[in-house]
Amino acid sequence: MKTNYGYMRVSTKEQNEDRQRIRLLEAGVNANFLFLDKQSGKDFNRSQYKALLGMLDSDSVLFVTSIDRLGRNYTEIIKQWKLITQEKKADIVVLDMPLLDTRKQKDLLGTLISDLVLSLLSYVAETERSFIRERQREGIEAAHRRGVKFGRPPVELPCNFHASAQAWKSHELSLSQAARACGMAKSTFWEKAREIKETE
């Protein structure tokens, strides 16, 4: 009896994997054999994927909902596919693409069809990753042109900051006293006072 494993991946910690989890459970994967990485698909340096890989053998079936959940790097997807199916001797099932089910059609024609479909889908996954990066770059450039500022807003200095900074530098006030007089955290006061010193 083969053991079913499921692999899920989302690109960020904020994204939700519930859709993948539900589909994998419906496909017959036990909840105890589900592995999840919240990480980019650009490579396979992922802790849960590595843990999963160590468990696969000839009595295993790996389920993923779609090829881009496995990864988005064309060369690496092909390499990992061969590692799992040829070295580990495990089967792979891609739920969104029934042709990518290595449990079926193990003859030469079936293998050829699977390889062609895998190559095409892996190429699409990497191309989509390139499109996403390009759209992000274009969006950032457009935002810059509109005057949008990224990062934390600059700290507004209180009107007594310069006088307090001078008093601190001349040892009339301690760092704590100067920061308290300005209503600022000591670290923020010190950083801003240092910036002013460097520009003088």
PDB file of C-alpha atoms in Angstrom:
ATOM      1  CA  MET A   1       0.000   0.000   0.000  1.00  0.00           C
ATOM      2  CA  LYS A   2       1.535   3.328  -1.085  1.00  0.00           C
ATOM      3  CA  THR A   3       1.702   6.356   1.204  1.00  0.00           C
ATOM      4  CA  ASN A   4       0.238   9.590  -0.136  1.00  0.00           C
ATOM      5  CA  TYR A   5       2.090  12.825   0.602  1.00  0.00           C
ATOM      6  CA  GLY A   6       0.946  16.350  -0.182  1.00  0.00           C
ATOM      7  CA  TYR A   7       3.073  19.423  -0.791  1.00  0.00           C
ATOM      8  CA  MET A   8       1.719  22.968  -0.490  1.00  0.00           C
ATOM      9  CA  ARG A   9       3.480  26.256  -1.150  1.00  0.00           C
ATOM     10  CA  VAL A  10       2.463  29.905  -0.901  1.00  0.00           C
ATOM     11  CA  SER A  11       4.830  32.766  -1.673  1.00  0.00           C
ATOM     12  CA  THR A  12       4.361  34.820   1.506  1.00  0.00           C
ATOM     13  CA  LYS A  13       3.411  34.267   5.143  1.00  0.00           C
ATOM     14  CA  GLU A  14       0.253  36.332   4.598  1.00  0.00           C
ATOM     15  CA  GLN A  15      -1.106  34.051   1.859  1.00  0.00           C
ATOM     16  CA  ASN A  16      -3.533  31.290   2.757  1.00  0.00           C
ATOM     17  CA  GLU A  17      -2.977  27.668   1.761  1.00  0.00           C
ATOM     18  CA  ASP A  18      -6.510  26.430   2.579  1.00  0.00           C
ATOM     19  CA  ARG A  19      -7.519  25.846  -1.054  1.00  0.00           C
ATOM     20  CA  GLN A  20      -4.504  23.610  -1.592  1.00  0.00           C
ATOM     21  CA  ARG A  21      -5.045  21.805   1.722  1.00  0.00           C
ATOM     22  CA  ILE A  22      -8.696  21.016   0.931  1.00  0.00           C
ATOM     23  CA  ARG A  23      -7.870  19.652  -2.530  1.00  0.00           C
ATOM     24  CA  LEU A  24      -5.041  17.475  -1.222  1.00  0.00           C
ATOM     25  CA  LEU A  25      -7.202  16.066   1.571  1.00  0.00           C
ATOM     26  CA  GLU A  26      -9.955  15.331  -0.954  1.00  0.00           C
ATOM     27  CA  ALA A  27      -7.380  13.524  -3.118  1.00  0.00           C
ATOM     28  CA  GLY A  28      -6.706  11.106  -0.266  1.00  0.00           C
ATOM     29  CA  VAL A  29      -3.690  12.633   1.480  1.00  0.00           C
ATOM     30  CA  ASN A  30      -3.688  12.193   5.261  1.00  0.00           C
ATOM     31  CA  ALA A  31      -3.394  15.517   7.131  1.00  0.00           C
ATOM     32  CA  ASN A  32      -0.315  14.133   8.915  1.00  0.00           C
ATOM     33  CA  PHE A  33       1.492  13.841   5.587  1.00  0.00           C
ATOM     34  CA  LEU A  34       0.956  17.407   4.374  1.00  0.00           C
ATOM     35  CA  PHE A  35       3.995  19.665   4.030  1.00  0.00           C
ATOM     36  CA  LEU A  36       3.824  23.448   3.680  1.00  0.00           C
ATOM     37  CA  ASP A  37       6.410  26.098   2.779  1.00  0.00           C
ATOM     38  CA  LYS A  38       5.587  29.802   2.867  1.00  0.00           C
ATOM     39  CA  GLN A  39       8.335  30.839   0.512  1.00  0.00           C
ATOM     40  CA  SER A  40       9.065  31.927  -3.044  1.00  0.00           C
ATOM     41  CA  GLY A  41       9.113  29.256  -5.741  1.00  0.00           C
ATOM     42  CA  LYS A  42      12.310  30.570  -7.324  1.00  0.00           C
ATOM     43  CA  ASP A  43      14.343  27.621  -5.975  1.00  0.00           C
ATOM     44  CA  PHE A  44      13.968  24.458  -3.887  1.00  0.00           C
ATOM     45  CA  ASN A  45      15.931  25.584  -0.829  1.00  0.00           C
ATOM     46  CA  ARG A  46      12.880  25.146   1.421  1.00  0.00           C
ATOM     47  CA  SER A  47      12.849  23.373   4.775  1.00  0.00           C
ATOM     48  CA  GLN A  48       9.547  21.503   4.449  1.00  0.00           C
ATOM     49  CA  TYR A  49      10.234  20.460   0.868  1.00  0.00           C
ATOM     50  CA  LYS A  50      13.595  19.024   1.953  1.00  0.00           C
ATOM     51  CA  ALA A  51      11.929  17.180   4.845  1.00  0.00           C
ATOM     52  CA  LEU A  52       9.356  15.742   2.437  1.00  0.00           C
ATOM     53  CA  LEU A  53      12.037  14.707  -0.038  1.00  0.00           C
ATOM     54  CA  GLY A  54      13.769  12.706   2.681  1.00  0.00           C
ATOM     55  CA  MET A  55      10.603  10.641   3.232  1.00  0.00           C
ATOM     56  CA  LEU A  56       9.850   9.735  -0.387  1.00  0.00           C
ATOM     57  CA  ASP A  57      10.609   6.256  -1.705  1.00  0.00           C
ATOM     58  CA  SER A  58       9.220   3.726  -4.170  1.00  0.00           C
ATOM     59  CA  ASP A  59       6.137   3.268  -1.955  1.00  0.00           C
ATOM     60  CA  SER A  60       5.250   6.986  -2.060  1.00  0.00           C
ATOM     61  CA  VAL A  61       2.951   9.184  -4.123  1.00  0.00           C
ATOM     62  CA  LEU A  62       3.486  12.949  -4.026  1.00  0.00           C
ATOM     63  CA  PHE A  63       0.411  15.105  -4.700  1.00  0.00           C
ATOM     64  CA  VAL A  64       0.545  18.811  -5.617  1.00  0.00           C
ATOM     65  CA  THR A  65      -2.381  20.931  -6.759  1.00  0.00           C
ATOM     66  CA  SER A  66      -0.463  22.531  -9.648  1.00  0.00           C
ATOM     67  CA  ILE A  67       3.058  22.565 -11.020  1.00  0.00           C
ATOM     68  CA  ASP A  68       3.713  26.147  -9.882  1.00  0.00           C
ATOM     69  CA  ARG A  69       3.104  25.074  -6.260  1.00  0.00           C
ATOM     70  CA  LEU A  70       6.089  22.776  -6.678  1.00  0.00           C
ATOM     71  CA  GLY A  71       8.192  25.650  -8.028  1.00  0.00           C
ATOM     72  CA  ARG A  72       8.598  28.386 -10.635  1.00  0.00           C
ATOM     73  CA  ASN A  73      12.106  27.714 -11.908  1.00  0.00           C
ATOM     74  CA  TYR A  74      11.967  25.726 -15.168  1.00  0.00           C
ATOM     75  CA  THR A  75      15.333  24.006 -14.831  1.00  0.00           C
ATOM     76  CA  GLU A  76      14.850  23.189 -11.151  1.00  0.00           C
ATOM     77  CA  ILE A  77      11.348  21.766 -11.638  1.00  0.00           C
ATOM     78  CA  ILE A  78      12.617  19.341 -14.292  1.00  0.00           C
ATOM     79  CA  LYS A  79      15.587  18.411 -12.074  1.00  0.00           C
ATOM     80  CA  GLN A  80      13.391  17.793  -8.995  1.00  0.00           C
ATOM     81  CA  TRP A  81      10.842  15.832 -11.041  1.00  0.00           C
ATOM     82  CA  LYS A  82      13.585  13.473 -12.219  1.00  0.00           C
ATOM     83  CA  LEU A  83      15.009  13.213  -8.704  1.00  0.00           C
ATOM     84  CA  ILE A  84      11.627  12.184  -7.295  1.00  0.00           C
ATOM     85  CA  THR A  85      10.540   9.832 -10.079  1.00  0.00           C
ATOM     86  CA  GLN A  86      13.878   8.316 -11.140  1.00  0.00           C
ATOM     87  CA  GLU A  87      16.094   8.368  -8.030  1.00  0.00           C
ATOM     88  CA  LYS A  88      13.446   8.156  -5.298  1.00  0.00           C
ATOM     89  CA  LYS A  89      11.226   5.977  -7.525  1.00  0.00           C
ATOM     90  CA  ALA A  90       8.149   7.792  -6.149  1.00  0.00           C
ATOM     91  CA  ASP A  91       5.107   8.792  -8.195  1.00  0.00           C
ATOM     92  CA  ILE A  92       3.870  12.356  -8.677  1.00  0.00           C
ATOM     93  CA  VAL A  93       0.292  13.494  -9.262  1.00  0.00           C
ATOM     94  CA  VAL A  94      -0.476  17.082 -10.351  1.00  0.00           C
ATOM     95  CA  LEU A  95      -4.170  17.527  -9.611  1.00  0.00           C
ATOM     96  CA  ASP A  96      -4.757  20.414 -12.049  1.00  0.00           C
ATOM     97  CA  MET A  97      -3.207  18.449 -14.912  1.00  0.00           C
ATOM     98  CA  PRO A  98      -4.366  14.797 -15.133  1.00  0.00           C
ATOM     99  CA  LEU A  99      -1.723  14.029 -17.784  1.00  0.00           C
ATOM    100  CA  LEU A 100       0.905  14.582 -15.081  1.00  0.00           C
ATOM    101  CA  ASP A 101       0.164  11.438 -13.119  1.00  0.00           C
ATOM    102  CA  THR A 102       3.120   9.069 -13.190  1.00  0.00           C
ATOM    103  CA  ARG A 103       1.005   6.221 -11.811  1.00  0.00           C
ATOM    104  CA  LYS A 104      -0.581   5.919 -15.263  1.00  0.00           C
ATOM    105  CA  GLN A 105       0.800   5.224 -18.732  1.00  0.00           C
ATOM    106  CA  LYS A 106       4.246   4.016 -17.730  1.00  0.00           C
ATOM    107  CA  ASP A 107       4.991   2.941 -21.305  1.00  0.00           C
ATOM    108  CA  LEU A 108       7.218   4.955 -23.657  1.00  0.00           C
ATOM    109  CA  LEU A 109       4.347   7.021 -25.154  1.00  0.00           C
ATOM    110  CA  GLY A 110       2.950   7.859 -21.722  1.00  0.00           C
ATOM    111  CA  THR A 111       6.381   8.951 -20.513  1.00  0.00           C
ATOM    112  CA  LEU A 112       6.897  11.090 -23.631  1.00  0.00           C
ATOM    113  CA  ILE A 113       3.519  12.822 -23.171  1.00  0.00           C
ATOM    114  CA  SER A 114       4.239  13.459 -19.473  1.00  0.00           C
ATOM    115  CA  ASP A 115       7.681  14.885 -20.274  1.00  0.00           C
ATOM    116  CA  LEU A 116       6.257  17.229 -22.922  1.00  0.00           C
ATOM    117  CA  VAL A 117       3.448  18.457 -20.666  1.00  0.00           C
ATOM    118  CA  LEU A 118       5.866  18.881 -17.741  1.00  0.00           C
ATOM    119  CA  SER A 119       8.293  20.903 -19.878  1.00  0.00           C
ATOM    120  CA  LEU A 120       5.503  23.142 -21.140  1.00  0.00           C
ATOM    121  CA  LEU A 121       3.970  23.763 -17.711  1.00  0.00           C
ATOM    122  CA  SER A 122       7.373  24.363 -16.098  1.00  0.00           C
ATOM    123  CA  TYR A 123       8.178  26.910 -18.791  1.00  0.00           C
ATOM    124  CA  VAL A 124       4.820  28.630 -18.198  1.00  0.00           C
ATOM    125  CA  ALA A 125       5.439  28.700 -14.427  1.00  0.00           C
ATOM    126  CA  GLU A 126       8.844  30.369 -14.831  1.00  0.00           C
ATOM    127  CA  THR A 127       7.534  32.785 -17.467  1.00  0.00           C
ATOM    128  CA  GLU A 128       4.742  33.809 -15.101  1.00  0.00           C
ATOM    129  CA  ARG A 129       7.321  34.436 -12.363  1.00  0.00           C
ATOM    130  CA  SER A 130       9.195  36.725 -14.776  1.00  0.00           C
ATOM    131  CA  PHE A 131       5.954  38.540 -15.638  1.00  0.00           C
ATOM    132  CA  ILE A 132       5.201  39.027 -11.918  1.00  0.00           C
ATOM    133  CA  ARG A 133       8.647  40.536 -11.297  1.00  0.00           C
ATOM    134  CA  GLU A 134       8.273  42.817 -14.324  1.00  0.00           C
ATOM    135  CA  ARG A 135       4.809  43.965 -13.217  1.00  0.00           C
ATOM    136  CA  GLN A 136       6.157  44.689  -9.733  1.00  0.00           C
ATOM    137  CA  ARG A 137       9.047  46.706 -11.173  1.00  0.00           C
ATOM    138  CA  GLU A 138       6.712  48.688 -13.453  1.00  0.00           C
ATOM    139  CA  GLY A 139       4.333  49.309 -10.542  1.00  0.00           C
ATOM    140  CA  ILE A 140       7.136  50.619  -8.334  1.00  0.00           C
ATOM    141  CA  GLU A 141       8.446  52.881 -11.110  1.00  0.00           C
ATOM    142  CA  ALA A 142       4.934  54.249 -11.763  1.00  0.00           C
ATOM    143  CA  ALA A 143       4.459  54.888  -8.035  1.00  0.00           C
ATOM    144  CA  HIS A 144       7.792  56.742  -7.877  1.00  0.00           C
ATOM    145  CA  ARG A 145       6.704  58.931 -10.796  1.00  0.00           C
ATOM    146  CA  ARG A 146       3.494  59.763  -8.898  1.00  0.00           C
ATOM    147  CA  GLY A 147       5.601  60.810  -5.918  1.00  0.00           C
ATOM    148  CA  VAL A 148       4.793  57.805  -3.752  1.00  0.00           C
ATOM    149  CA  LYS A 149       7.427  57.280  -1.068  1.00  0.00           C
ATOM    150  CA  PHE A 150       8.237  53.750   0.083  1.00  0.00           C
ATOM    151  CA  GLY A 151       9.435  52.748   3.518  1.00  0.00           C
ATOM    152  CA  ARG A 152       8.724  54.279   6.894  1.00  0.00           C
ATOM    153  CA  PRO A 153       7.824  57.987   6.909  1.00  0.00           C
ATOM    154  CA  PRO A 154      10.574  60.266   8.270  1.00  0.00           C
ATOM    155  CA  VAL A 155      10.366  61.151  11.957  1.00  0.00           C
ATOM    156  CA  GLU A 156       9.163  64.730  12.519  1.00  0.00           C
ATOM    157  CA  LEU A 157      11.671  66.511  14.741  1.00  0.00           C
ATOM    158  CA  PRO A 158      10.221  68.609  17.599  1.00  0.00           C
ATOM    159  CA  CYS A 159      10.988  72.332  17.612  1.00  0.00           C
ATOM    160  CA  ASN A 160      13.360  71.971  20.577  1.00  0.00           C
ATOM    161  CA  PHE A 161      15.345  69.118  19.011  1.00  0.00           C
ATOM    162  CA  HIS A 162      18.366  71.137  17.810  1.00  0.00           C
ATOM    163  CA  ALA A 163      18.740  72.921  21.150  1.00  0.00           C
ATOM    164  CA  SER A 164      18.452  69.625  23.025  1.00  0.00           C
ATOM    165  CA  ALA A 165      20.931  67.952  20.673  1.00  0.00           C
ATOM    166  CA  GLN A 166      23.434  70.753  21.245  1.00  0.00           C
ATOM    167  CA  ALA A 167      22.946  70.513  25.006  1.00  0.00           C
ATOM    168  CA  TRP A 168      23.562  66.745  24.831  1.00  0.00           C
ATOM    169  CA  LYS A 169      26.694  67.163  22.694  1.00  0.00           C
ATOM    170  CA  SER A 170      28.097  69.741  25.110  1.00  0.00           C
ATOM    171  CA  HIS A 171      27.294  67.368  28.034  1.00  0.00           C
ATOM    172  CA  GLU A 172      24.783  69.776  29.569  1.00  0.00           C
ATOM    173  CA  LEU A 173      22.128  67.045  29.295  1.00  0.00           C
ATOM    174  CA  SER A 174      22.414  63.273  29.371  1.00  0.00           C
ATOM    175  CA  LEU A 175      21.095  61.251  26.435  1.00  0.00           C
ATOM    176  CA  SER A 176      18.046  60.228  28.486  1.00  0.00           C
ATOM    177  CA  GLN A 177      17.300  63.809  29.527  1.00  0.00           C
ATOM    178  CA  ALA A 178      17.673  65.190  25.997  1.00  0.00           C
ATOM    179  CA  ALA A 179      15.494  62.448  24.492  1.00  0.00           C
ATOM    180  CA  ARG A 180      12.844  62.923  27.193  1.00  0.00           C
ATOM    181  CA  ALA A 181      12.804  66.697  26.607  1.00  0.00           C
ATOM    182  CA  CYS A 182      12.026  66.025  22.936  1.00  0.00           C
ATOM    183  CA  GLY A 183       9.494  63.274  23.653  1.00  0.00           C
ATOM    184  CA  MET A 184      11.600  60.798  21.656  1.00  0.00           C
ATOM    185  CA  ALA A 185      13.024  57.343  22.269  1.00  0.00           C
ATOM    186  CA  LYS A 186      16.711  57.440  23.203  1.00  0.00           C
ATOM    187  CA  SER A 187      17.707  55.407  20.135  1.00  0.00           C
ATOM    188  CA  THR A 188      15.759  57.704  17.785  1.00  0.00           C
ATOM    189  CA  PHE A 189      17.167  60.846  19.394  1.00  0.00           C
ATOM    190  CA  TRP A 190      20.719  59.489  19.201  1.00  0.00           C
ATOM    191  CA  GLU A 191      20.314  58.479  15.554  1.00  0.00           C
ATOM    192  CA  LYS A 192      18.888  61.872  14.500  1.00  0.00           C
ATOM    193  CA  ALA A 193      21.503  63.794  16.515  1.00  0.00           C
ATOM    194  CA  ARG A 194      24.237  61.746  14.860  1.00  0.00           C
ATOM    195  CA  GLU A 195      22.802  62.477  11.387  1.00  0.00           C
ATOM    196  CA  ILE A 196      22.924  66.187  12.112  1.00  0.00           C
ATOM    197  CA  LYS A 197      26.500  65.900  13.372  1.00  0.00           C
ATOM    198  CA  GLU A 198      27.575  64.098  10.211  1.00  0.00           C
ATOM    199  CA  THR A 199      26.081  66.813   7.961  1.00  0.00           C
ATOM    200  CA  GLU A 200      27.689  69.677   9.881  1.00  0.00           C
TER     201      GLU A 200
END
